[in-house]
mmCIF file of C-alpha atoms in Angstrom:
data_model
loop_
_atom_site.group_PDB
_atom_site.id
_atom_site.type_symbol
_atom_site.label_atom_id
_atom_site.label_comp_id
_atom_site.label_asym_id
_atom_site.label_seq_id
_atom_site.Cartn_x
_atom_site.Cartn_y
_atom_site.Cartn_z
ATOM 1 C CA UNK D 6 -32.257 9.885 -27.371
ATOM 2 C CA UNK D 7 -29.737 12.944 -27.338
ATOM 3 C CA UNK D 8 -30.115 15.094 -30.210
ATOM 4 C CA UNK D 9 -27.786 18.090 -30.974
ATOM 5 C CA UNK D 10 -28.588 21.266 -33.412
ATOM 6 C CA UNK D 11 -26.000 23.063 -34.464
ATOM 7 C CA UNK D 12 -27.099 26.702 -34.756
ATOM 8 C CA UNK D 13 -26.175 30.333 -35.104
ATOM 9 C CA UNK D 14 -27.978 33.508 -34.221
ATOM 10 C CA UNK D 15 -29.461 35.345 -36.883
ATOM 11 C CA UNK D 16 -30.323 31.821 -39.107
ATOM 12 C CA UNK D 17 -33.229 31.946 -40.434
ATOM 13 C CA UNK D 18 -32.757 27.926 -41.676
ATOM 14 C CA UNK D 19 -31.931 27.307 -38.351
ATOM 15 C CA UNK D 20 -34.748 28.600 -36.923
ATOM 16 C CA UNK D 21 -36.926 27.220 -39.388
ATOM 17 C CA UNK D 22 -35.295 23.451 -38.018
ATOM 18 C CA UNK D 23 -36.160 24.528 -33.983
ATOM 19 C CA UNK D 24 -39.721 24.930 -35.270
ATOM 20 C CA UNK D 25 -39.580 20.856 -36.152
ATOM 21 C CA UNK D 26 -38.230 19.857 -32.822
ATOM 22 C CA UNK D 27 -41.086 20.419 -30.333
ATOM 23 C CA UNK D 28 -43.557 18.097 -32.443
ATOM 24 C CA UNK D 29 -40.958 15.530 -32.462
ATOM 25 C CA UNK D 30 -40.103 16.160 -28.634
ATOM 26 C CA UNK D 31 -44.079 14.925 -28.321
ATOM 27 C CA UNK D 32 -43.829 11.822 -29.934
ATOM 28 C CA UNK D 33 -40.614 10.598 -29.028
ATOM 29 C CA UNK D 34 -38.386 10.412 -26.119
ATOM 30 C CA UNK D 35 -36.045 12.813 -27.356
ATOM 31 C CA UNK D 36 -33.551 15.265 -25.510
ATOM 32 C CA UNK D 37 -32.660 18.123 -27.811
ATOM 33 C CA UNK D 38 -29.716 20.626 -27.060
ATOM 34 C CA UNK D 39 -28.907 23.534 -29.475
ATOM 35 C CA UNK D 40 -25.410 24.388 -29.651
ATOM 36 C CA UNK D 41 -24.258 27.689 -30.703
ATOM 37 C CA UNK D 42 -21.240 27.500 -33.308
ATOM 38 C CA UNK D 43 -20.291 30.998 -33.290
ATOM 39 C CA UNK D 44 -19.185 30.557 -29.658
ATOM 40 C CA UNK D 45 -16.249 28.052 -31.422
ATOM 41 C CA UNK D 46 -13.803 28.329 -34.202
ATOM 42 C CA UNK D 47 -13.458 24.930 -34.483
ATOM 43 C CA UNK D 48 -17.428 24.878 -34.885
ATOM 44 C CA UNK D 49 -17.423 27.615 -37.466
ATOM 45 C CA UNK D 50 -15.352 25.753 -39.400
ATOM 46 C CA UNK D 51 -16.868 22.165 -39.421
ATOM 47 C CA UNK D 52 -20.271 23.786 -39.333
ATOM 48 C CA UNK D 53 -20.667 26.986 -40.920
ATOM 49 C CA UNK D 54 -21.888 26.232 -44.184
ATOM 50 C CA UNK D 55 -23.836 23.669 -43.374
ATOM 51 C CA UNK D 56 -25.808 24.675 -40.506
ATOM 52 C CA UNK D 57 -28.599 23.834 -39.306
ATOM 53 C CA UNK D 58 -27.105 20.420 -38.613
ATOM 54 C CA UNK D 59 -28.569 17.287 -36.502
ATOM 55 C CA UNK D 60 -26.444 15.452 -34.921
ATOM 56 C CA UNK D 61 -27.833 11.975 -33.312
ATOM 57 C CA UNK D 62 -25.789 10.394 -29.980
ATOM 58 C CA UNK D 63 -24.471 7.658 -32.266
ATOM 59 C CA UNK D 64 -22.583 10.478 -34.144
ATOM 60 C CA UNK D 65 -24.371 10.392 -37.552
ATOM 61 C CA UNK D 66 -25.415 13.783 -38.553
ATOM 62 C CA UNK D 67 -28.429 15.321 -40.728
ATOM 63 C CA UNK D 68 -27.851 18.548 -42.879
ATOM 64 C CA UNK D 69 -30.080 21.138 -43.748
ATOM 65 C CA UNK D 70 -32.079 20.979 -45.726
ATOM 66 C CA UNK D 71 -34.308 17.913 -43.336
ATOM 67 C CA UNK D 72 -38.172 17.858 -43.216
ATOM 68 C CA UNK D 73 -40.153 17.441 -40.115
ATOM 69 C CA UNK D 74 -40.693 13.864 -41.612
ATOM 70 C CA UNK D 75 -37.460 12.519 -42.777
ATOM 71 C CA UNK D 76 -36.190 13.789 -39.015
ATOM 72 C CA UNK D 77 -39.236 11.542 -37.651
ATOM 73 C CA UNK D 78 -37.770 8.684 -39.634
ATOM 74 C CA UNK D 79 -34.368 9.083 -38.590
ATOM 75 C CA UNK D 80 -36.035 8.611 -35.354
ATOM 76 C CA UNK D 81 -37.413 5.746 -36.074
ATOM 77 C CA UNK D 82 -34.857 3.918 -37.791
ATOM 78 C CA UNK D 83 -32.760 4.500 -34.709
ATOM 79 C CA UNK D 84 -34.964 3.595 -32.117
ATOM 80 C CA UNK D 85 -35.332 0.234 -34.076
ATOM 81 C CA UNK D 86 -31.668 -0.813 -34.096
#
């Protein structure tokens, strides 16, 4: 499963969703790719206030503010479907 967070330098919410990631990455067969907004106006302005943001390959997205466990069932519900 392709995962996408939408990040910025200098976030510390963003960081703080990374740090959830590499648990999940264990447990699941999950691909995650960070993508850097500032690099994008078009980013900036669908993101910027929202970041960090998960976005799942079936285009359904998670704002901030996500625990390590309602990511996990996210997961779960997907992989189920």
């Amino acid at each position: 499963m392709q995962l996408s967070l939408f990040t910025t330098a200098g976030c510390h919410l963003c960081e703080q969703a990374a740090e959830l990631l590499p648990p999940i990455a264990e447990d699941f067969p999950v691909n995650v790719t960070a993508i850097e907004i500032g690099d994008d106006d078009a980013l900036v302005e669908r993101y910027g206030i929202r970041i960090p943001v998960i976005k799942f390959e079936d285009g359904e997205e998670l704002d901030w503010p996500f625990d390590e466990h309602t990511l996990r069932q996210h997961i779960i519900s997907k992989i189920n479907h």
